Amino acid sequence: MKKDNRYLKALAAAFPHTIPILMGFSFLGMTYGIFMTASGFPWWYPCLTSVVIFAGSAEFVAVNLLLGAFDLAQAFFMTIMINARHVFYGISMLEKYKGMGLKKFYLIFGLCDESFSINCTANIPEDVDKGLFMLFVTILDHSYWVLGSSLGGIFGNFLHFNTTGLDFVMTAMFVVIFLEQWLKEKDHLSALIGLFVSTAALLVFGAESFLLPAMAGILVSLTLMRKRLEKGGVK
């Protein structure tokens, strides 16, 4: 009974922190589910991918990767580039995850922007197990995304409506992410490098083959410009 109280206390403490995530993930997940079924996949595909991938941006990209000819290198580098920030999240959480036992494996798998933000900044009550608190934050956030994706898959499969233009949602999402990062950062050099290198690769290699050269060029450019970026770059 005492063990049950620990779990209930941790869940009760974690849930209020995740309510904004519930609202955001439900709607975004539904968009993903509808987008995937509109692309020709059965309703259970978005549910399955949300369970085993759990990386919002990468899941949207995965739709096009699954529709095209399989290219392992492209899929690997695309995923690395989109989710590279998680490497730094993981390094930041090394101390917090120390001594977590088996919970650590799921905490690593379920680490996303929202879970990272909550687990890093939340004031956890002294009588609440910190490991269980972080575990429930991660479980809740993951379940919200799976719920939204599953509902989107069901609605997209059984409700018939005009989905013309829905495939633009991925482009719109990345534009919004880019603009948010632009507004948050005082130093725009890295964004300008990304725009310039991507445009150059598109012109040289064409729309079908520019992606990998663009990612490689961005990686090399950012590495070469690292010292300047650390000093502030272009304001």
Coordinates of C-alpha atoms in Angstrom, one line a residue:
M1 CA 0.0 0.0 0.0
K2 CA 2.9 2.4 0.8
K3 CA 4.4 1.7 -2.6
D4 CA 1.0 2.5 -4.3
N5 CA 0.9 5.8 -2.4
R6 CA 4.3 6.7 -3.8
Y7 CA 3.0 6.1 -7.4
L8 CA -0.2 8.0 -6.8
K9 CA 1.6 11.0 -5.2
A10 CA 4.0 11.1 -8.1
L11 CA 1.2 10.9 -10.7
A12 CA -0.8 13.6 -8.9
A13 CA 2.2 15.9 -8.8
A14 CA 3.2 15.3 -12.5
F15 CA -0.2 15.5 -14.1
P16 CA -0.9 19.3 -13.6
H17 CA 2.5 20.1 -15.3
T18 CA 1.5 18.1 -18.4
I19 CA -2.0 19.7 -19.0
P20 CA -0.7 22.2 -21.6
I21 CA 1.1 19.3 -23.3
L22 CA -2.2 17.4 -23.4
M23 CA -3.8 20.2 -25.3
G24 CA -1.0 20.7 -27.7
F25 CA -0.2 17.1 -28.4
S26 CA -3.8 16.1 -28.9
F27 CA -4.3 18.6 -31.7
L28 CA -0.9 18.2 -33.3
G29 CA -1.1 14.4 -33.0
M30 CA -4.6 14.4 -34.7
T31 CA -3.1 16.5 -37.5
Y32 CA -0.4 13.9 -37.9
G33 CA -2.9 11.0 -37.9
I34 CA -5.1 12.6 -40.5
F35 CA -2.1 13.5 -42.6
M36 CA -0.9 9.9 -42.5
T37 CA -4.2 8.3 -43.4
A38 CA -4.7 10.9 -46.1
S39 CA -1.4 9.7 -47.5
G40 CA -2.8 6.2 -47.9
F41 CA -1.9 4.5 -44.7
P42 CA -4.4 2.5 -42.6
W43 CA -5.7 4.1 -39.4
W44 CA -3.5 2.1 -37.1
Y45 CA -0.2 3.2 -38.7
P46 CA -0.1 6.6 -36.9
C47 CA -0.8 4.9 -33.6
L48 CA 2.0 2.4 -34.2
T49 CA 4.6 4.9 -35.3
S50 CA 3.7 7.2 -32.3
V51 CA 4.3 4.3 -29.9
V52 CA 7.6 3.2 -31.3
I53 CA 9.1 6.5 -32.7
F54 CA 7.7 9.3 -30.6
A55 CA 9.4 12.1 -32.3
G56 CA 6.9 14.5 -33.7
S57 CA 8.9 16.2 -36.5
A58 CA 10.5 12.9 -37.5
E59 CA 7.2 11.2 -37.7
F60 CA 5.8 13.8 -40.2
V61 CA 9.0 13.2 -42.2
A62 CA 8.6 9.5 -42.0
V63 CA 5.4 9.6 -44.0
N64 CA 7.3 10.8 -47.1
L65 CA 10.1 8.4 -46.4
L66 CA 7.7 5.4 -46.2
L67 CA 6.0 6.5 -49.4
G68 CA 9.2 6.8 -51.4
A69 CA 12.0 4.3 -52.3
F70 CA 13.8 3.2 -49.2
D71 CA 17.0 5.1 -48.6
L72 CA 18.7 4.1 -45.3
A73 CA 21.3 6.9 -45.5
Q74 CA 18.7 9.6 -46.1
A75 CA 16.5 8.3 -43.3
F76 CA 19.4 8.1 -40.9
F77 CA 20.8 11.6 -41.6
M78 CA 17.4 13.2 -41.8
T79 CA 16.5 11.8 -38.4
I80 CA 19.8 12.9 -36.9
M81 CA 19.5 16.4 -38.2
I82 CA 15.9 16.9 -37.1
N83 CA 16.5 15.5 -33.6
A84 CA 20.2 16.5 -33.0
R85 CA 19.1 18.7 -30.1
H86 CA 18.2 15.6 -28.2
V87 CA 21.9 14.8 -27.8
F88 CA 22.3 17.9 -25.7
Y89 CA 19.1 17.1 -23.8
G90 CA 20.5 13.7 -23.0
I91 CA 23.8 15.1 -21.8
S92 CA 21.9 17.6 -19.6
M93 CA 19.9 14.8 -18.0
L94 CA 22.8 12.5 -17.1
E95 CA 22.9 13.6 -13.5
K96 CA 19.1 13.6 -13.1
Y97 CA 18.8 10.0 -14.5
K98 CA 21.6 8.6 -12.4
G99 CA 20.5 5.8 -10.2
M100 CA 17.1 5.4 -11.9
G101 CA 17.4 1.7 -12.5
L102 CA 15.2 0.3 -15.3
K103 CA 13.1 3.5 -15.4
K104 CA 16.1 5.2 -17.1
F105 CA 15.6 3.2 -20.3
Y106 CA 12.1 4.6 -20.8
L107 CA 13.1 8.0 -19.7
I108 CA 15.7 8.1 -22.4
F109 CA 13.4 6.8 -25.1
G110 CA 10.6 9.2 -24.1
L111 CA 12.7 12.3 -23.8
C112 CA 11.1 15.1 -25.9
D113 CA 11.2 18.9 -25.8
E114 CA 8.2 19.1 -23.5
S115 CA 9.3 16.3 -21.0
F116 CA 12.8 17.8 -20.9
S117 CA 11.4 21.2 -20.1
I118 CA 9.2 20.0 -17.3
N119 CA 11.7 17.6 -15.7
C120 CA 14.4 20.2 -15.8
T121 CA 12.4 23.1 -14.3
A122 CA 9.6 21.7 -12.2
N123 CA 9.7 22.1 -8.4
I124 CA 9.1 18.6 -7.2
P125 CA 7.6 18.4 -3.7
E126 CA 10.0 16.9 -1.2
D127 CA 7.6 14.0 -0.3
V128 CA 7.4 12.9 -4.0
D129 CA 9.8 10.4 -5.5
K130 CA 11.7 12.4 -8.2
G131 CA 12.3 9.4 -10.4
L132 CA 8.6 8.5 -10.4
F133 CA 7.7 12.1 -11.1
M134 CA 9.9 12.3 -14.2
L135 CA 8.7 8.8 -15.3
F136 CA 5.0 9.9 -15.1
V137 CA 5.7 13.2 -16.9
T138 CA 7.3 11.1 -19.7
I139 CA 4.5 8.5 -19.8
L140 CA 1.8 11.2 -19.8
D141 CA 3.4 13.2 -22.6
H142 CA 3.9 10.0 -24.7
S143 CA 0.3 8.9 -24.1
Y144 CA -1.1 12.3 -25.2
W145 CA 0.8 12.0 -28.5
V146 CA -0.3 8.4 -29.1
L147 CA -3.9 9.4 -28.2
G148 CA -4.0 12.4 -30.6
S149 CA -2.3 10.4 -33.4
S150 CA -4.7 7.5 -33.0
L151 CA -7.8 9.7 -33.0
G152 CA -6.5 11.5 -36.1
G153 CA -5.9 8.1 -37.8
I154 CA -9.5 7.0 -37.0
F155 CA -11.1 10.3 -38.1
G156 CA -8.9 10.5 -41.2
N157 CA -9.8 6.9 -42.2
F158 CA -13.6 6.8 -41.4
L159 CA -14.6 10.5 -41.9
H160 CA -14.6 11.4 -45.6
F161 CA -13.7 15.0 -46.3
N162 CA -11.6 16.9 -48.8
T163 CA -8.0 16.7 -47.6
T164 CA -6.5 18.7 -50.5
G165 CA -3.6 20.7 -49.2
L166 CA -3.2 18.7 -46.0
D167 CA 0.2 17.4 -47.1
F168 CA 1.4 21.0 -46.7
V169 CA 1.1 20.6 -42.9
M170 CA 4.7 19.4 -42.6
T171 CA 6.1 22.3 -44.6
A172 CA 4.0 24.7 -42.4
M173 CA 5.2 23.0 -39.2
F174 CA 8.9 23.5 -40.1
V175 CA 8.3 27.1 -41.2
V176 CA 6.7 27.8 -37.8
I177 CA 9.6 26.0 -36.0
F178 CA 12.1 28.1 -38.0
L179 CA 10.3 31.4 -37.3
E180 CA 10.1 30.6 -33.5
Q181 CA 13.8 29.8 -33.4
W182 CA 14.5 33.0 -35.4
L183 CA 12.5 35.1 -32.9
K184 CA 14.0 33.5 -29.9
E185 CA 17.7 33.8 -31.0
K186 CA 19.6 37.1 -31.1
D187 CA 22.2 35.5 -33.3
H188 CA 20.8 34.5 -36.7
L189 CA 24.0 33.3 -38.3
S190 CA 23.2 29.6 -38.0
A191 CA 19.8 30.1 -39.5
L192 CA 21.3 32.1 -42.4
I193 CA 23.9 29.4 -43.0
G194 CA 21.1 26.8 -43.2
L195 CA 19.1 28.9 -45.7
F196 CA 22.1 29.7 -47.9
V197 CA 23.5 26.1 -48.0
S198 CA 20.1 24.6 -48.6
T199 CA 19.4 27.0 -51.4
A200 CA 22.8 26.4 -53.0
A201 CA 22.3 22.6 -52.7
L202 CA 18.9 22.8 -54.3
L203 CA 20.2 24.8 -57.2
V204 CA 23.2 22.5 -57.8
F205 CA 21.7 19.0 -57.1
G206 CA 18.0 19.6 -57.8
A207 CA 14.9 18.9 -55.7
E208 CA 15.3 15.2 -55.8
S209 CA 18.9 14.9 -54.5
F210 CA 19.7 18.1 -52.6
L211 CA 18.8 16.9 -49.1
L212 CA 21.9 14.9 -48.1
P213 CA 24.4 17.4 -49.6
A214 CA 22.5 20.2 -47.9
M215 CA 22.8 18.5 -44.5
A216 CA 26.4 17.7 -45.0
G217 CA 27.1 21.3 -46.0
I218 CA 25.3 22.7 -43.0
L219 CA 27.2 20.4 -40.7
V220 CA 30.6 21.4 -42.2
S221 CA 29.7 25.1 -42.2
L222 CA 28.5 25.2 -38.6
T223 CA 31.7 23.3 -37.5
L224 CA 33.9 25.8 -39.3
M225 CA 31.9 28.7 -37.9
R226 CA 31.8 27.4 -34.4
K227 CA 34.1 29.9 -32.8
R228 CA 32.3 32.9 -34.4
L229 CA 28.9 31.4 -33.4
E230 CA 30.0 31.1 -29.8
K231 CA 31.1 34.8 -29.8
G232 CA 27.8 36.0 -31.1
G233 CA 28.0 36.0 -34.9
V234 CA 25.7 38.3 -36.8
K235 CA 23.1 40.2 -34.8

